[in-house]
């Protein structure tokens, strides 16, 4: 199982998914209309490391996080 | 070092602690940047969410960059609500010479604004409203769209 | 405002006073620059002479530049002896937004180093030795040669 | 009379001179061998305003100051 978390202002409960890569995750999230804008402006971290492409293999126990636009300070 | 606090920062106390921590380190320049909540758009204050694991690794990467130049960085940030004219953010650079500190504080604060995993909300009428229009998409955003 | 002190500066106290002076002014950014005496070349400390009339007019010209951008500058400097690891200089900018403050503190400190009528001496073996090699001729120097 | 002051590290007592411009001051100071280096690296203020050329008329009561290289901070 891969756990997917939505950080900050994204109002969505965490998911537990049987997926093996980020392409599968993208397909699942694209079906959720409320996620459309967030998918465009959010960054993705796998096990707390930001990734810059979908070319990432996921294994059991991995954690994926979506990070929407930030504004600290 | 990175320090997170619930609510507003005690700015004089933090600036004093940091100054005293490095009093004998032989740094010639100490430049803090203090961010304070401004009154605008009728907000009552701001509120912050922080994702600590990525904030920590982002900060450690900067600390290494600073060390390579003989400098050190400290940062404090608020979690939760911070009201008007209270402060939510302090970053500081210590370095032997002034040029490194002057350049580092600028680069650090700008990258903080663009990359640190912190989300800001306006407090209006008791509600928490995500400040999307003032927020910046992290580099590499959109790969799942 | 410009503040001159005999001997070392009480940095935590000055940073606190300035922060509190502007607590309700609705500035979003406060950037102090603190200069501290470093141990090098076996000095025991530094000593400073200041020519106040020209320092005052130089500072007032900068204060006007700051006002034109909605900002304010404060500065404190020591007269006389300041020993190792004590501080002799604080400059600070307050401004509504961060970019103005980040750029102003850099420009101000650099012009201070190049133009402010203050002379620095190394304290070595109880003697006061003019630090000519680290000093900068004021723009327009040499017209009487 | 014009008062001439030597600031900071220049070890020279103030002068009271009957001069009407900075050319006359330059001539007088150039005769003092100990001033040679200071004349090269010092700026000049008349009544606490820095001047950038010798083209300045001096009148009774004016004050001239020589400012050697500075290093605040």
Coordinates of C-alpha atoms in Angstrom, one line a residue:
Chain A
X1 CA 0.0 0.0 0.0
X2 CA 1.1 3.5 -0.8
X3 CA -0.2 6.4 1.4
X4 CA -1.0 9.6 -0.4
X5 CA -1.4 12.8 1.7
X6 CA -2.7 16.2 0.7
X7 CA -0.9 19.1 2.5
X8 CA -1.9 22.6 3.6
X9 CA -5.1 23.9 2.2
X10 CA -6.1 20.8 0.1
X11 CA -9.2 19.6 1.8
X12 CA -8.9 15.9 1.1
X13 CA -8.4 12.9 3.4
X14 CA -5.3 10.7 2.9
X15 CA -5.6 7.8 0.5
X16 CA -4.2 4.3 0.8
X17 CA -3.7 3.0 -2.7
X18 CA -2.3 -0.2 -4.4
X19 CA -0.1 1.7 -7.0
X20 CA 3.4 1.1 -8.3
X21 CA 4.2 4.5 -9.9
X22 CA 3.1 8.1 -10.1
X23 CA 1.4 7.6 -13.5
X24 CA -1.2 5.4 -11.8
X25 CA -1.6 8.0 -9.1
X26 CA -2.1 10.7 -11.7
X27 CA -4.8 8.7 -13.4
X28 CA -6.7 8.2 -10.1
X29 CA -6.5 11.8 -9.0
X30 CA -7.5 13.2 -12.4
X31 CA -10.9 11.5 -12.0
X32 CA -11.5 13.7 -8.9
X33 CA -12.9 17.0 -10.3
X34 CA -12.1 18.8 -7.0
X35 CA -8.4 18.0 -7.5
X36 CA -8.1 19.5 -11.0
X37 CA -6.6 22.9 -9.9
X38 CA -4.5 21.3 -7.2
X39 CA -2.9 18.9 -9.7
X40 CA -1.8 21.9 -11.8
X41 CA -0.2 23.9 -9.1
X42 CA 1.0 21.2 -6.6
X43 CA 4.5 19.7 -6.2
X44 CA 4.9 16.0 -5.3
X45 CA 7.2 14.5 -2.7
X46 CA 7.9 10.8 -2.3
X47 CA 9.0 9.9 1.2
X48 CA 9.5 13.6 1.9
X49 CA 11.8 14.2 -1.1
X50 CA 10.5 16.4 -3.9
X51 CA 10.4 14.7 -7.3
X52 CA 10.5 16.5 -10.6
X53 CA 9.0 13.8 -12.9
X54 CA 6.5 10.9 -12.8
X55 CA 9.4 8.5 -13.4
X56 CA 9.4 7.1 -9.9
X57 CA 8.8 3.5 -8.9
X58 CA 6.6 3.2 -5.7
X59 CA 6.8 0.3 -3.3
X60 CA 4.8 -0.9 -0.4
X61 CA 5.0 1.5 2.5
X62 CA 6.0 4.5 0.4
X63 CA 4.4 7.9 1.2
X64 CA 3.5 10.4 -1.4
X65 CA 2.6 14.0 -0.6
X66 CA 1.0 16.8 -2.7
X67 CA 2.3 20.3 -1.8
X68 CA 0.1 23.2 -3.1
X69 CA 1.6 26.8 -3.6
X70 CA 3.5 28.0 -0.5
X71 CA 3.8 31.3 1.2
X72 CA 5.8 31.3 4.4
X73 CA 7.0 34.4 6.3
Chain B
X1 CA 19.1 26.0 13.8
X2 CA 15.4 26.0 13.0
X3 CA 12.9 26.9 15.6
X4 CA 9.1 26.5 15.3
X5 CA 6.7 28.2 17.7
X6 CA 3.0 28.1 18.3
X7 CA 1.7 31.6 17.6
X8 CA 3.6 34.9 17.4
X9 CA 7.3 35.1 17.9
X10 CA 9.0 37.0 20.8
X11 CA 11.3 38.9 18.5
X12 CA 13.5 40.8 21.0
X13 CA 14.0 37.6 22.9
X14 CA 14.9 35.5 19.8
X15 CA 17.3 38.2 18.4
X16 CA 19.0 38.3 21.8
X17 CA 19.3 34.6 22.2
X18 CA 20.8 34.2 18.7
X19 CA 23.2 37.1 19.3
X20 CA 24.4 35.5 22.6
X21 CA 24.7 32.1 21.1
X22 CA 27.3 33.4 18.6
X23 CA 28.9 36.0 20.8
X24 CA 32.3 34.2 20.9
X25 CA 32.1 32.7 17.4
X26 CA 34.1 35.5 15.8
X27 CA 31.5 36.4 13.2
X28 CA 31.7 40.1 12.2
X29 CA 28.2 40.4 10.7
X30 CA 24.8 39.4 12.0
X31 CA 21.8 40.1 9.8
X32 CA 18.4 39.1 11.0
X33 CA 15.3 39.5 8.8
X34 CA 12.0 39.9 10.7
X35 CA 8.7 39.5 9.1
X36 CA 5.7 41.1 10.7
X37 CA 1.9 40.8 9.9
X38 CA 0.7 43.9 8.1
X39 CA -2.8 45.4 8.2
X40 CA -4.2 45.1 4.7
X41 CA -7.4 43.8 3.1
X42 CA -9.1 44.0 6.4
X43 CA -7.4 40.9 7.7
X44 CA -7.4 40.2 11.5
X45 CA -4.2 38.2 11.2
X46 CA -2.6 35.3 9.4
X47 CA -2.4 31.6 10.1
X48 CA 0.2 29.1 9.1
X49 CA 0.5 25.4 8.3
X50 CA 4.0 23.9 8.2
X51 CA 5.0 20.5 6.8
X52 CA 8.1 19.9 9.0
X53 CA 9.9 16.9 7.3
X54 CA 10.4 18.8 4.1
X55 CA 11.0 22.1 5.9
X56 CA 13.8 20.5 7.8
X57 CA 15.5 19.0 4.8
X58 CA 15.2 22.3 2.9
X59 CA 16.7 24.1 5.8
X60 CA 19.6 21.6 6.2
X61 CA 20.5 22.1 2.6
X62 CA 20.8 25.8 3.1
X63 CA 22.8 25.3 6.3
X64 CA 25.3 23.3 4.3
X65 CA 25.5 26.1 1.7
X66 CA 26.1 28.6 4.5
X67 CA 28.8 26.4 6.1
X68 CA 30.7 26.2 2.8
X69 CA 31.0 30.0 3.0
X70 CA 31.9 30.0 6.7
X71 CA 28.5 31.3 7.7
X72 CA 25.6 30.0 9.8
X73 CA 21.8 30.5 9.3
X74 CA 19.1 30.5 12.0
X75 CA 15.4 30.6 11.4
X76 CA 12.2 30.9 13.5
X77 CA 8.7 30.5 12.2
X78 CA 5.2 30.5 13.7
X79 CA 2.6 27.7 13.5
X80 CA -1.1 28.7 13.7
X81 CA -2.4 32.2 14.2
X82 CA -0.4 35.4 14.3
X83 CA -2.3 38.6 14.7
X84 CA -1.8 42.1 13.2
X85 CA 1.6 43.7 14.0
X86 CA 2.9 40.5 15.5
X87 CA 5.8 38.7 13.9
X88 CA 5.8 35.2 12.3
X89 CA 9.2 34.9 10.8
X90 CA 12.8 35.5 11.6
X91 CA 15.8 34.4 9.5
X92 CA 19.3 35.4 10.3
X93 CA 22.8 35.0 8.9
X94 CA 26.1 35.2 10.8
X95 CA 29.3 35.4 8.8
X96 CA 32.9 36.6 9.2
X97 CA 32.5 39.4 6.6
X98 CA 29.6 41.5 5.6
X99 CA 29.3 40.7 1.9
X100 CA 28.6 37.0 2.4
X101 CA 25.9 37.9 5.0
X102 CA 24.3 40.6 2.9
X103 CA 24.0 38.3 -0.1
X104 CA 23.0 35.2 1.8
X105 CA 20.1 36.8 3.7
X106 CA 18.7 38.0 0.4
X107 CA 19.0 34.6 -1.4
X108 CA 17.8 32.7 1.7
X109 CA 14.7 34.8 2.2
X110 CA 13.7 34.7 -1.5
X111 CA 14.2 30.9 -1.7
X112 CA 12.2 30.6 1.6
X113 CA 9.3 32.4 0.0
X114 CA 9.5 30.2 -3.1
X115 CA 10.2 26.8 -1.6
X116 CA 9.6 26.4 2.1
X117 CA 6.5 24.1 2.7
X118 CA 4.5 26.6 4.7
X119 CA 0.9 27.6 3.8
X120 CA -0.5 31.0 4.7
X121 CA -4.2 31.8 5.5
X122 CA -5.8 35.2 6.0
X123 CA -7.9 35.4 9.1
X124 CA -11.1 37.2 8.1
X125 CA -14.4 37.2 10.1
X126 CA -13.0 34.4 12.2
X127 CA -12.4 32.3 9.1
X128 CA -9.2 30.9 7.7
X129 CA -8.9 31.8 3.9
X130 CA -6.0 30.2 2.0
X131 CA -3.9 33.1 0.5
X132 CA -3.6 31.5 -3.0
X133 CA -3.0 34.8 -4.8
X134 CA 0.1 35.5 -2.7
X135 CA 1.4 31.9 -2.9
X136 CA 4.1 30.5 -5.2
X137 CA 3.9 27.0 -6.8
X138 CA 7.0 25.1 -5.8
X139 CA 9.5 24.4 -8.6
X140 CA 8.4 21.3 -10.5
X141 CA 4.7 21.6 -9.7
X142 CA 2.1 20.1 -12.0
X143 CA 3.7 16.7 -12.8
X144 CA 0.4 14.9 -11.9
X145 CA -1.9 17.1 -14.1
Chain C
X1 CA 17.2 58.1 13.8
X2 CA 20.9 58.1 14.4
X3 CA 22.3 57.1 17.8
X4 CA 25.9 57.4 19.0
X5 CA 27.2 55.7 22.1
X6 CA 30.5 55.8 24.0
X7 CA 31.9 52.3 23.8
X8 CA 30.3 49.0 22.8
X9 CA 26.6 48.8 21.8
X10 CA 24.0 46.9 23.9
X11 CA 22.8 45.0 20.8
X12 CA 19.8 43.1 22.3
X13 CA 18.5 46.3 23.9
X14 CA 18.9 48.4 20.8
X15 CA 17.3 45.8 18.5
X16 CA 14.4 45.5 21.0
X17 CA 13.9 49.3 21.3
X18 CA 13.8 49.8 17.5
X19 CA 11.4 46.9 17.1
X20 CA 9.1 48.3 19.7
X21 CA 9.3 51.9 18.3
X22 CA 7.9 50.6 15.0
X23 CA 5.6 48.0 16.4
X24 CA 2.4 49.7 15.2
X25 CA 3.9 51.4 12.1
X26 CA 2.6 48.6 9.8
X27 CA 6.0 47.7 8.4
X28 CA 6.2 44.1 7.2
X29 CA 10.0 43.8 7.1
X30 CA 12.7 44.8 9.7
X31 CA 16.3 44.0 8.8
X32 CA 19.1 45.0 11.2
X33 CA 22.7 44.6 10.3
X34 CA 25.0 44.2 13.3
X35 CA 28.8 44.7 13.1
X36 CA 30.9 43.0 15.7
X37 CA 34.7 43.3 16.4
X38 CA 36.5 40.2 15.1
X39 CA 39.7 38.7 16.5
X40 CA 42.3 39.1 13.8
X41 CA 45.9 40.4 13.5
X42 CA 46.2 40.1 17.3
X43 CA 44.2 43.2 17.9
X44 CA 42.7 43.8 21.4
X45 CA 39.8 45.8 20.0
X46 CA 39.0 48.7 17.7
X47 CA 38.6 52.4 18.4
X48 CA 36.5 55.0 16.5
X49 CA 36.5 58.7 15.8
X50 CA 33.4 60.2 14.4
X51 CA 32.8 63.6 12.8
X52 CA 29.2 64.2 13.7
X53 CA 28.2 67.2 11.6
X54 CA 28.9 65.4 8.3
X55 CA 27.7 62.1 9.6
X56 CA 24.4 63.7 10.5
X57 CA 23.9 65.2 7.0
X58 CA 24.9 62.0 5.3
X59 CA 22.4 60.1 7.4
X60 CA 19.6 62.6 6.8
X61 CA 20.2 62.3 3.0
X62 CA 19.7 58.5 3.3
X63 CA 16.7 58.9 5.5
X64 CA 15.1 61.0 2.8
X65 CA 15.9 58.3 0.2
X66 CA 14.3 55.7 2.5
X67 CA 11.2 57.9 3.1
X68 CA 10.7 58.2 -0.7
X69 CA 10.3 54.4 -0.8
X70 CA 8.1 54.3 2.3
X71 CA 10.9 53.0 4.5
X72 CA 12.8 54.1 7.5
X73 CA 16.4 53.7 8.6
X74 CA 17.9 53.6 12.0
X75 CA 21.6 53.5 12.9
X76 CA 23.7 53.2 16.0
X77 CA 27.5 53.5 16.2
X78 CA 30.2 53.5 18.9
X79 CA 32.6 56.3 19.8
X80 CA 35.9 55.3 21.3
X81 CA 37.0 51.8 22.3
X82 CA 35.1 48.6 21.5
X83 CA 36.8 45.3 22.5
X84 CA 36.9 41.9 20.8
X85 CA 33.4 40.3 20.2
X86 CA 31.7 43.5 21.2
X87 CA 29.6 45.3 18.6
X88 CA 30.2 48.8 17.3
X89 CA 27.6 49.2 14.6
X90 CA 23.9 48.5 13.9
X91 CA 22.0 49.7 10.9
X92 CA 18.4 48.8 10.3
X93 CA 15.7 49.2 7.6
X94 CA 12.0 49.0 8.2
X95 CA 9.7 48.8 5.1
X96 CA 6.3 47.7 4.1
X97 CA 7.6 44.9 1.8
X98 CA 10.7 42.8 1.9
X99 CA 12.4 43.7 -1.4
X100 CA 12.8 47.4 -0.5
X101 CA 14.3 46.4 2.9
X102 CA 16.6 43.8 1.4
X103 CA 18.0 46.1 -1.2
X104 CA 18.2 49.2 1.1
X105 CA 20.2 47.5 3.9
X106 CA 22.8 46.4 1.3
X107 CA 23.1 49.8 -0.4
X108 CA 23.1 51.6 2.9
X109 CA 25.8 49.5 4.6
X110 CA 28.0 49.7 1.5
X111 CA 27.7 53.5 1.3
X112 CA 28.2 53.8 5.0
X113 CA 31.5 51.9 4.6
X114 CA 32.6 54.2 1.7
X115 CA 31.3 57.6 2.9
X116 CA 30.5 57.9 6.6
X117 CA 33.0 60.2 8.3
X118 CA 34.2 57.6 10.9
X119 CA 37.8 56.6 11.4
X120 CA 38.9 53.2 12.7
X121 CA 41.9 52.4 14.8
X122 CA 43.3 49.0 15.8
X123 CA 44.0 48.6 19.5
X124 CA 47.4 46.8 19.8
X125 CA 49.6 46.8 22.8
X126 CA 47.6 49.6 24.3
X127 CA 48.2 51.8 21.2
X128 CA 45.7 53.2 18.7
X129 CA 46.9 52.4 15.2
X130 CA 44.9 54.0 12.3
X131 CA 43.6 51.2 10.0
X132 CA 44.6 52.9 6.8
X133 CA 44.8 49.7 4.8
X134 CA 41.1 48.9 5.5
X135 CA 39.9 52.4 5.0
X136 CA 38.3 54.0 1.9
X137 CA 39.1 57.4 0.5
X138 CA 35.8 59.4 0.3
X139 CA 34.6 60.1 -3.3
X140 CA 36.2 63.3 -4.5
X141 CA 39.3 62.9 -2.4
X142 CA 42.6 64.4 -3.5
X143 CA 41.5 67.9 -4.7
X144 CA 44.1 69.6 -2.7
X145 CA 47.1 67.5 -3.8
Chain D
X1 CA 39.9 84.3 8.8
X2 CA 39.2 80.7 7.6
X3 CA 39.6 77.9 10.1
X4 CA 41.1 74.6 8.7
X5 CA 40.6 71.4 10.7
X6 CA 42.3 68.0 10.2
X7 CA 40.0 65.2 11.1
X8 CA 40.4 61.6 12.4
X9 CA 44.0 60.3 12.3
X10 CA 45.6 63.5 10.8
X11 CA 47.9 64.7 13.5
X12 CA 47.9 68.4 12.8
X13 CA 46.5 71.3 14.9
X14 CA 43.8 73.5 13.3
X15 CA 45.0 76.5 11.3
X16 CA 43.5 80.0 11.1
X17 CA 44.3 81.4 7.6
X18 CA 43.7 84.5 5.6
X19 CA 42.7 82.8 2.4
X20 CA 39.9 83.4 -0.1
X21 CA 39.8 80.1 -2.0
X22 CA 40.9 76.4 -1.9
X23 CA 43.8 77.0 -4.4
X24 CA 45.5 79.2 -1.7
X25 CA 44.9 76.5 0.9
X26 CA 46.3 73.8 -1.4
X27 CA 49.5 75.9 -1.9
X28 CA 50.0 76.3 1.8
X29 CA 49.4 72.7 2.7
X30 CA 51.6 71.4 -0.1
X31 CA 54.5 73.1 1.6
X32 CA 54.1 70.8 4.6
X33 CA 55.9 67.5 3.8
X34 CA 53.9 65.7 6.5
X35 CA 50.7 66.5 4.6
X36 CA 51.7 65.0 1.3
X37 CA 50.0 61.6 1.7
X38 CA 46.9 63.1 3.4
X39 CA 46.4 65.6 0.5
X40 CA 46.2 62.7 -1.9
X41 CA 43.7 60.6 0.0
X42 CA 41.6 63.2 1.9
X43 CA 38.3 64.7 1.0
X44 CA 37.5 68.4 1.7
X45 CA 34.4 69.9 3.3
X46 CA 33.5 73.6 3.5
X47 CA 31.2 74.4 6.3
X48 CA 30.5 70.7 6.7
X49 CA 29.5 70.1 3.1
X50 CA 31.8 68.0 0.9
X51 CA 33.2 69.8 -2.1
X52 CA 34.3 68.1 -5.3
X53 CA 36.6 70.8 -6.8
X54 CA 38.8 73.7 -5.7
X55 CA 36.3 76.1 -7.3
X56 CA 35.0 77.4 -4.0
X57 CA 35.1 81.0 -2.7
X58 CA 36.0 81.2 1.0
X59 CA 34.9 84.1 3.2
X60 CA 35.6 85.2 6.7
X61 CA 34.3 82.7 9.2
X62 CA 34.2 79.7 6.8
X63 CA 35.4 76.4 8.1
X64 CA 37.3 73.9 6.0
X65 CA 37.9 70.3 7.0
X66 CA 40.1 67.5 5.6
X67 CA 38.6 64.0 5.9
X68 CA 41.1 61.1 5.4
X69 CA 40.0 57.6 4.3
X70 CA 37.1 56.3 6.4
X71 CA 36.2 52.9 7.9
X72 CA 33.1 52.9 10.1
X73 CA 31.4 49.8 11.3

